[in-house]
């Protein structure tokens, strides 16, 4: 007989692929269609609760519907959504509305249903062949596992909230959400024009959207939308809803009446569960109301005369949990454990567990952490290969994850450690033997010993904010004879000048006492790290306050290819890089096409006192993608001057594309005199030392005529003993001159200075007055006069009586 059609679940048979059971007893309250069982499992006793087996498919019905008139907004497809608001006026937050639009094309009726979740609307698009309701097994997510991707357009706080909503479902049911890897069918958190929308159940054959639009990014609303993904329709559309609520059509906004139509009996199946006023899938009382305080859905009074509250968006109700557990055949015992530490035991411990028991515990901790599981006691029936009563521990999120071990008897295993943040523990009994059972404890740890040549290390919960008060230690060991290379992909840790709060510490060796490479925090990615041995030690620490996204870093075994006898295959120079190497050439050469040999090129080392340089191809246009470096070296005590004549490069004052750089020194980080481009000829440039670096670069687009420059070297007599000058020595081309300070004049020997009469005649339009010997102390017994004469018709104004005048 058909079960009560009272739950907004999927209408089509959502059965896991499996052969039929032998004729089951119809005494089970859940049997309303043939139960199917996985061929990999022995048939359970029909007298035991069917909900205890995770392999049984839900007994859902799919009944044909009569062909409706085109004005009837049918719901028959598995897409339900919450999209943009389509009506005027306000509706209270947390309400859910429904609207349907039907269009006929041939034998297909496409109906669009709008539902409001929170402050956003939803849309249901359905394709239906009249009088044909197809049973489609792919609507249930196999094993209750739902892969997901979160689009890059969401903020860190939104991503964290989506994961919080998924963990809420996981905590209370046996549904599991995993980040997509290679799965064909998966959901994508995104933002579509519909606002908030989702397919109902598994669509199959690729990605399906769960759209979280503007103002929909609230915890309860996301939980609601995930309910559609799992397989739930809106509660108030059940065929039996008139026994529980009254629709007040006079209060409904004009044009929105179709939001309150009932679904046909063949579209839903309650699995024997009663109408749930408290369901997170239920509409609120004033959804689509003409006024905020007018009811459109009025719940019937209970035996105490009280109308139940409806439309909550806080958490899953007991009815939501029960229906989801039935839909996905969750085991009768066991649970999802999400705390960082915890314990669990077999049913009835220590007084013995019942026969034919099936329990599953799913441990899920923060991503980036591992799980350590220890059995503190174990007293199970012992058999060969643990065939009857046993515990299976798997390294992952479900029953097909890699097996860590199968255990029975009275000897529990040593501590079991997961490779990632999830662990599956399954207990089955099929004997009549009475034993105490078992108890187990687990703990989440981060860090650990890594014995691999490559991999990735992440802070706990990356890329979402790491948790407070964490301390994780990793010790990386690669093959002997290699070094450890560490390259950061992302880095965001609470900033502090001395990295005292949250930080990542890296040490060159296997222990905390090894030499410190660095302690890092802030938002700047650290430079690549290379150890000097085959081990590297890392520690991440967070305090109890500010949390950030954390870090992700790749590690790998690193070797110095340049230390090999063949110099890495390079003709001239080999430059070791992290994870690789590259060849380079001496000045005056450049890499050939094979990237190993060198050939003559522009640039080079010039040790002449004077000479000429020019861009490649001068006076024709220079080629693209050229990099020329000239290193000019003069004898000690000499200075080098560079004078450009023609000058024509691509670019303007920014010099972003093609340019010439002139530096005092020979390295690329020496003192920069200027970066030049365009058509303006630079002034004569004189080096500070006896060497100069001139570098020319061109990009791969516009080419110009280039440049030609003359350099000449001049001895700087002033660089030694101040040129013999008493006061100041001024270097000139080919010579030098001595110069005296204010209040002094040059002696006849052209080197010494003597006091001058302190009388000055000034005819310049502006200038500065200085006391004798400024800025040193003026001498005693001095009397100075300044006679300032300027152009007739002007007056002389002293500015700041100390030493400045301006013609006015």
mmCIF file of N, CA and C in Angstrom, residues 9 21 122 151 172 192 200 240 265 270 274 292 298 302 355 361 373 397 418 454 562 599 655 674 711 724 743 769 785:
data_model
loop_
_atom_site.group_PDB
_atom_site.id
_atom_site.type_symbol
_atom_site.label_atom_id
_atom_site.label_comp_id
_atom_site.label_asym_id
_atom_site.label_seq_id
_atom_site.Cartn_x
_atom_site.Cartn_y
_atom_site.Cartn_z
ATOM 1 N N UNK A 9 9.361 15.222 -0.628
ATOM 2 C CA UNK A 9 10.522 14.542 -1.181
ATOM 3 C C UNK A 9 10.347 14.330 -2.664
ATOM 4 N N UNK A 21 15.447 -7.803 -4.179
ATOM 5 C CA UNK A 21 15.447 -8.757 -3.077
ATOM 6 C C UNK A 21 14.449 -9.876 -3.338
ATOM 7 N N UNK A 122 12.739 31.923 -5.707
ATOM 8 C CA UNK A 122 13.273 30.715 -6.313
ATOM 9 C C UNK A 122 12.488 30.334 -7.549
ATOM 10 N N UNK A 151 32.319 28.713 -6.144
ATOM 11 C CA UNK A 151 32.822 29.655 -7.138
ATOM 12 C C UNK A 151 33.726 30.705 -6.524
ATOM 13 N N UNK A 172 23.795 15.942 11.309
ATOM 14 C CA UNK A 172 22.508 15.402 11.734
ATOM 15 C C UNK A 172 21.982 14.292 10.834
ATOM 16 N N UNK A 192 23.414 32.926 -10.018
ATOM 17 C CA UNK A 192 22.701 32.946 -11.282
ATOM 18 C C UNK A 192 21.618 34.032 -11.249
ATOM 19 N N UNK A 200 16.448 19.881 -7.517
ATOM 20 C CA UNK A 200 16.015 18.997 -6.444
ATOM 21 C C UNK A 200 16.623 17.630 -6.691
ATOM 22 N N UNK A 240 -1.348 16.642 1.186
ATOM 23 C CA UNK A 240 -2.207 16.601 2.371
ATOM 24 C C UNK A 240 -2.152 17.891 3.171
ATOM 25 N N UNK A 265 -0.296 13.916 -5.816
ATOM 26 C CA UNK A 265 0.183 12.835 -4.929
ATOM 27 C C UNK A 265 1.376 12.079 -5.486
ATOM 28 N N UNK A 270 6.134 10.678 1.577
ATOM 29 C CA UNK A 270 6.495 11.102 2.925
ATOM 30 C C UNK A 270 7.325 10.081 3.680
ATOM 31 N N UNK A 274 4.855 12.520 9.339
ATOM 32 C CA UNK A 274 3.746 13.453 9.439
ATOM 33 C C UNK A 274 4.145 14.829 8.903
ATOM 34 N N UNK A 292 2.164 43.158 5.431
ATOM 35 C CA UNK A 292 3.091 42.402 6.264
ATOM 36 C C UNK A 292 2.376 41.643 7.368
ATOM 37 N N UNK A 298 -2.214 29.860 7.048
ATOM 38 C CA UNK A 298 -2.596 29.851 8.460
ATOM 39 C C UNK A 298 -2.553 28.419 8.961
ATOM 40 N N UNK A 302 -3.444 23.392 17.321
ATOM 41 C CA UNK A 302 -3.197 22.071 17.883
ATOM 42 C C UNK A 302 -4.210 21.771 18.978
ATOM 43 N N UNK A 355 22.663 -8.597 18.491
ATOM 44 C CA UNK A 355 22.975 -9.223 17.207
ATOM 45 C C UNK A 355 22.431 -8.378 16.069
ATOM 46 N N UNK A 361 30.183 5.495 12.243
ATOM 47 C CA UNK A 361 30.622 6.789 12.771
ATOM 48 C C UNK A 361 31.480 7.464 11.711
ATOM 49 N N UNK A 373 43.010 7.680 15.803
ATOM 50 C CA UNK A 373 41.958 6.874 16.431
ATOM 51 C C UNK A 373 42.602 5.774 17.269
ATOM 52 N N UNK A 397 35.932 9.387 3.609
ATOM 53 C CA UNK A 397 34.604 9.854 3.977
ATOM 54 C C UNK A 397 33.502 8.817 3.776
ATOM 55 N N UNK A 418 44.631 8.917 9.973
ATOM 56 C CA UNK A 418 44.108 9.195 8.637
ATOM 57 C C UNK A 418 45.117 10.021 7.853
ATOM 58 N N UNK A 454 57.585 14.943 -2.671
ATOM 59 C CA UNK A 454 56.855 16.147 -3.079
ATOM 60 C C UNK A 454 55.459 16.123 -2.475
ATOM 61 N N UNK A 562 73.705 22.570 -11.134
ATOM 62 C CA UNK A 562 74.916 23.282 -11.548
ATOM 63 C C UNK A 562 76.180 22.704 -10.906
ATOM 64 N N UNK A 599 76.152 32.810 -27.695
ATOM 65 C CA UNK A 599 76.645 33.391 -28.931
ATOM 66 C C UNK A 599 76.847 34.885 -28.717
ATOM 67 N N UNK A 655 58.464 54.711 -19.276
ATOM 68 C CA UNK A 655 59.482 53.757 -19.734
ATOM 69 C C UNK A 655 59.097 52.329 -19.349
ATOM 70 N N UNK A 674 69.375 56.756 -14.003
ATOM 71 C CA UNK A 674 68.166 57.078 -14.740
ATOM 72 C C UNK A 674 67.718 55.932 -15.624
ATOM 73 N N UNK A 711 81.109 57.172 -24.593
ATOM 74 C CA UNK A 711 81.557 57.238 -23.209
ATOM 75 C C UNK A 711 83.038 57.633 -23.188
ATOM 76 N N UNK A 724 94.452 68.550 -3.267
ATOM 77 C CA UNK A 724 95.375 69.525 -2.680
ATOM 78 C C UNK A 724 94.691 70.838 -2.362
ATOM 79 N N UNK A 743 83.566 84.490 1.946
ATOM 80 C CA UNK A 743 84.412 85.289 2.819
ATOM 81 C C UNK A 743 85.898 85.065 2.593
ATOM 82 N N UNK A 769 72.712 85.680 0.545
ATOM 83 C CA UNK A 769 73.791 86.314 1.307
ATOM 84 C C UNK A 769 74.261 85.345 2.380
ATOM 85 N N UNK A 785 79.749 94.394 4.022
ATOM 86 C CA UNK A 785 78.676 95.160 3.380
ATOM 87 C C UNK A 785 78.347 94.506 2.051
#
